[in-house]
JSON list of C-alpha atoms in Angstrom, two decimals:
[
{"chain": "A", "resi": 15, "resn": "MET", "atom": "CA", "xyz": [-80.59, -8.69, -81.17]},
{"chain": "A", "resi": 16, "resn": "ARG", "atom": "CA", "xyz": [-79.43, -6.69, -78.18]},
{"chain": "A", "resi": 17, "resn": "ARG", "atom": "CA", "xyz": [-82.00, -8.40, -75.96]},
{"chain": "A", "resi": 18, "resn": "SER", "atom": "CA", "xyz": [-80.94, -11.91, -77.00]},
{"chain": "A", "resi": 19, "resn": "VAL", "atom": "CA", "xyz": [-77.28, -11.09, -76.32]},
{"chain": "A", "resi": 20, "resn": "LEU", "atom": "CA", "xyz": [-78.28, -9.78, -72.89]},
{"chain": "A", "resi": 21, "resn": "MET", "atom": "CA", "xyz": [-80.27, -12.95, -72.17]},
{"chain": "A", "resi": 22, "resn": "VAL", "atom": "CA", "xyz": [-77.38, -15.20, -73.22]},
{"chain": "A", "resi": 23, "resn": "GLY", "atom": "CA", "xyz": [-75.03, -13.15, -71.01]},
{"chain": "A", "resi": 24, "resn": "LEU", "atom": "CA", "xyz": [-77.36, -13.45, -68.02]},
{"chain": "A", "resi": 25, "resn": "ALA", "atom": "CA", "xyz": [-77.74, -17.19, -68.60]},
{"chain": "A", "resi": 26, "resn": "CYS", "atom": "CA", "xyz": [-73.95, -17.64, -68.64]},
{"chain": "A", "resi": 27, "resn": "LEU", "atom": "CA", "xyz": [-73.63, -15.58, -65.48]},
{"chain": "A", "resi": 28, "resn": "ALA", "atom": "CA", "xyz": [-76.29, -17.68, -63.73]},
{"chain": "A", "resi": 29, "resn": "LEU", "atom": "CA", "xyz": [-74.60, -20.89, -64.85]},
{"chain": "A", "resi": 30, "resn": "GLY", "atom": "CA", "xyz": [-71.26, -19.68, -63.51]},
{"chain": "A", "resi": 31, "resn": "ALA", "atom": "CA", "xyz": [-72.83, -18.75, -60.18]},
{"chain": "A", "resi": 32, "resn": "ALA", "atom": "CA", "xyz": [-74.48, -22.17, -59.95]},
{"chain": "A", "resi": 33, "resn": "SER", "atom": "CA", "xyz": [-71.22, -24.00, -60.60]},
{"chain": "A", "resi": 34, "resn": "THR", "atom": "CA", "xyz": [-69.44, -21.85, -57.99]},
{"chain": "A", "resi": 35, "resn": "ALA", "atom": "CA", "xyz": [-72.17, -22.67, -55.46]},
{"chain": "A", "resi": 36, "resn": "ALA", "atom": "CA", "xyz": [-71.82, -26.37, -56.26]},
{"chain": "A", "resi": 37, "resn": "GLN", "atom": "CA", "xyz": [-68.09, -26.20, -55.66]},
{"chain": "A", "resi": 38, "resn": "ALA", "atom": "CA", "xyz": [-68.64, -24.38, -52.38]},
{"chain": "A", "resi": 39, "resn": "LYS", "atom": "CA", "xyz": [-70.91, -27.19, -51.17]},
{"chain": "A", "resi": 40, "resn": "ALA", "atom": "CA", "xyz": [-68.15, -29.74, -51.80]},
{"chain": "A", "resi": 41, "resn": "CYS", "atom": "CA", "xyz": [-66.10, -28.42, -48.84]},
{"chain": "A", "resi": 42, "resn": "ASN", "atom": "CA", "xyz": [-66.78, -28.52, -45.13]},
{"chain": "A", "resi": 43, "resn": "ARG", "atom": "CA", "xyz": [-64.99, -27.12, -42.11]},
{"chain": "A", "resi": 44, "resn": "ILE", "atom": "CA", "xyz": [-64.52, -29.88, -39.54]},
{"chain": "A", "resi": 45, "resn": "VAL", "atom": "CA", "xyz": [-63.46, -29.51, -35.92]},
{"chain": "A", "resi": 46, "resn": "MET", "atom": "CA", "xyz": [-61.97, -32.14, -33.65]},
{"chain": "A", "resi": 47, "resn": "SER", "atom": "CA", "xyz": [-60.40, -32.08, -30.20]},
{"chain": "A", "resi": 48, "resn": "ASP", "atom": "CA", "xyz": [-57.93, -34.09, -28.19]},
{"chain": "A", "resi": 49, "resn": "VAL", "atom": "CA", "xyz": [-56.82, -34.18, -24.56]},
{"chain": "A", "resi": 50, "resn": "ALA", "atom": "CA", "xyz": [-53.18, -34.24, -23.45]},
{"chain": "A", "resi": 51, "resn": "PHE", "atom": "CA", "xyz": [-50.90, -32.82, -20.77]},
{"chain": "A", "resi": 52, "resn": "GLY", "atom": "CA", "xyz": [-49.99, -29.29, -21.87]},
{"chain": "A", "resi": 53, "resn": "LYS", "atom": "CA", "xyz": [-51.50, -27.10, -24.56]},
{"chain": "A", "resi": 54, "resn": "THR", "atom": "CA", "xyz": [-48.76, -27.80, -27.09]},
{"chain": "A", "resi": 55, "resn": "ALA", "atom": "CA", "xyz": [-49.12, -31.57, -26.76]},
{"chain": "A", "resi": 56, "resn": "SER", "atom": "CA", "xyz": [-52.91, -31.37, -26.97]},
{"chain": "A", "resi": 57, "resn": "ILE", "atom": "CA", "xyz": [-52.81, -29.25, -30.14]},
{"chain": "A", "resi": 58, "resn": "ALA", "atom": "CA", "xyz": [-50.23, -31.59, -31.70]},
{"chain": "A", "resi": 59, "resn": "ALA", "atom": "CA", "xyz": [-52.33, -34.66, -30.86]},
{"chain": "A", "resi": 60, "resn": "ALA", "atom": "CA", "xyz": [-55.46, -33.10, -32.37]},
{"chain": "A", "resi": 61, "resn": "LYS", "atom": "CA", "xyz": [-53.59, -32.09, -35.54]},
{"chain": "A", "resi": 62, "resn": "LYS", "atom": "CA", "xyz": [-52.14, -35.60, -35.82]},
{"chain": "A", "resi": 63, "resn": "GLY", "atom": "CA", "xyz": [-55.63, -37.12, -35.56]},
{"chain": "A", "resi": 64, "resn": "MET", "atom": "CA", "xyz": [-57.22, -34.81, -38.15]},
{"chain": "A", "resi": 65, "resn": "PRO", "atom": "CA", "xyz": [-56.50, -37.03, -41.22]},
{"chain": "A", "resi": 66, "resn": "ALA", "atom": "CA", "xyz": [-58.20, -40.01, -39.54]},
{"chain": "A", "resi": 67, "resn": "TYR", "atom": "CA", "xyz": [-61.20, -37.86, -38.64]},
{"chain": "A", "resi": 68, "resn": "ALA", "atom": "CA", "xyz": [-61.32, -36.54, -42.23]},
{"chain": "A", "resi": 69, "resn": "GLU", "atom": "CA", "xyz": [-61.49, -40.15, -43.43]},
{"chain": "A", "resi": 70, "resn": "ILE", "atom": "CA", "xyz": [-64.51, -40.76, -41.18]},
{"chain": "A", "resi": 71, "resn": "TRP", "atom": "CA", "xyz": [-66.07, -37.57, -42.57]},
{"chain": "A", "resi": 72, "resn": "ARG", "atom": "CA", "xyz": [-65.39, -38.77, -46.15]},
{"chain": "A", "resi": 73, "resn": "LYS", "atom": "CA", "xyz": [-67.23, -42.02, -45.50]},
{"chain": "A", "resi": 74, "resn": "ARG", "atom": "CA", "xyz": [-70.23, -40.19, -44.00]},
{"chain": "A", "resi": 75, "resn": "LYS", "atom": "CA", "xyz": [-70.44, -37.91, -47.04]},
{"chain": "A", "resi": 76, "resn": "GLY", "atom": "CA", "xyz": [-69.94, -40.76, -49.51]},
{"chain": "A", "resi": 77, "resn": "TRP", "atom": "CA", "xyz": [-67.00, -39.03, -51.18]},
{"chain": "A", "resi": 78, "resn": "LYS", "atom": "CA", "xyz": [-64.35, -41.08, -53.01]},
{"chain": "A", "resi": 79, "resn": "SER", "atom": "CA", "xyz": [-61.42, -39.08, -51.65]},
{"chain": "A", "resi": 80, "resn": "VAL", "atom": "CA", "xyz": [-60.79, -35.88, -49.72]},
{"chain": "A", "resi": 81, "resn": "LYS", "atom": "CA", "xyz": [-58.28, -33.07, -49.64]},
{"chain": "A", "resi": 82, "resn": "VAL", "atom": "CA", "xyz": [-57.54, -31.87, -46.11]},
{"chain": "A", "resi": 83, "resn": "GLY", "atom": "CA", "xyz": [-56.39, -28.31, -45.54]},
{"chain": "A", "resi": 84, "resn": "PRO", "atom": "CA", "xyz": [-53.98, -27.36, -42.78]},
{"chain": "A", "resi": 85, "resn": "ALA", "atom": "CA", "xyz": [-55.34, -27.84, -39.26]},
{"chain": "A", "resi": 86, "resn": "LYS", "atom": "CA", "xyz": [-55.32, -24.71, -37.12]},
{"chain": "A", "resi": 87, "resn": "ALA", "atom": "CA", "xyz": [-55.80, -24.48, -33.36]},
{"chain": "A", "resi": 88, "resn": "ILE", "atom": "CA", "xyz": [-58.99, -22.65, -32.44]},
{"chain": "A", "resi": 89, "resn": "GLY", "atom": "CA", "xyz": [-58.97, -22.92, -28.67]},
{"chain": "A", "resi": 90, "resn": "CYS", "atom": "CA", "xyz": [-57.95, -24.77, -25.54]},
{"chain": "A", "resi": 91, "resn": "ALA", "atom": "CA", "xyz": [-59.58, -25.27, -22.16]},
{"chain": "A", "resi": 92, "resn": "VAL", "atom": "CA", "xyz": [-58.48, -26.95, -18.95]},
{"chain": "A", "resi": 93, "resn": "TYR", "atom": "CA", "xyz": [-59.75, -30.53, -18.87]},
{"chain": "A", "resi": 94, "resn": "LEU", "atom": "CA", "xyz": [-58.25, -31.74, -15.58]},
{"chain": "A", "resi": 95, "resn": "ASP", "atom": "CA", "xyz": [-56.02, -29.82, -13.18]},
{"chain": "A", "resi": 96, "resn": "PHE", "atom": "CA", "xyz": [-53.86, -32.01, -10.98]},
{"chain": "A", "resi": 97, "resn": "GLY", "atom": "CA", "xyz": [-51.94, -29.10, -9.46]},
{"chain": "A", "resi": 98, "resn": "ILE", "atom": "CA", "xyz": [-48.58, -30.43, -10.68]},
{"chain": "A", "resi": 99, "resn": "ALA", "atom": "CA", "xyz": [-49.72, -31.06, -14.24]},
{"chain": "A", "resi": 100, "resn": "THR", "atom": "CA", "xyz": [-52.71, -29.84, -16.21]},
{"chain": "A", "resi": 101, "resn": "GLU", "atom": "CA", "xyz": [-54.56, -31.63, -18.99]},
{"chain": "A", "resi": 102, "resn": "TYR", "atom": "CA", "xyz": [-56.01, -29.50, -21.76]},
{"chain": "A", "resi": 103, "resn": "ARG", "atom": "CA", "xyz": [-58.67, -30.19, -24.37]},
{"chain": "A", "resi": 104, "resn": "CYS", "atom": "CA", "xyz": [-57.67, -28.33, -27.51]},
{"chain": "A", "resi": 105, "resn": "LYS", "atom": "CA", "xyz": [-59.75, -27.97, -30.66]},
{"chain": "A", "resi": 106, "resn": "VAL", "atom": "CA", "xyz": [-58.36, -27.75, -34.18]},
{"chain": "A", "resi": 107, "resn": "ALA", "atom": "CA", "xyz": [-60.24, -27.01, -37.38]},
{"chain": "A", "resi": 108, "resn": "ALA", "atom": "CA", "xyz": [-59.49, -27.88, -41.01]},
{"chain": "A", "resi": 109, "resn": "THR", "atom": "CA", "xyz": [-61.27, -27.54, -44.34]},
{"chain": "A", "resi": 110, "resn": "VAL", "atom": "CA", "xyz": [-62.04, -30.86, -46.00]},
{"chain": "A", "resi": 111, "resn": "CYS", "atom": "CA", "xyz": [-62.98, -30.87, -49.68]},
{"chain": "A", "resi": 112, "resn": "ASP", "atom": "CA", "xyz": [-64.25, -33.58, -52.00]},
{"chain": "A", "resi": 113, "resn": "ALA", "atom": "CA", "xyz": [-61.32, -34.50, -54.24]},
{"chain": "A", "resi": 114, "resn": "GLY", "atom": "CA", "xyz": [-63.53, -36.55, -56.49]}
]
């Protein structure tokens, strides 16, 4: 009796772990970049473009719809330096999950 209860408990634990792993696979971290004059403008442009990029990602994955997390800046680098003004390429990242 004790052994069968233990086996049922282990089976439930394994099933729970499998469903958690399946949910974890339904999300991806995507990164996109944009170029603009000034770091602030470049970050804003990349954040503004994230929903469109998430839609492209959704089509690649074959998902019906996606939920996009907040986009966060992860880095900027000088793209072109004109002396008077500088263009930056800034990257932003967001988590995109299958919304079913």
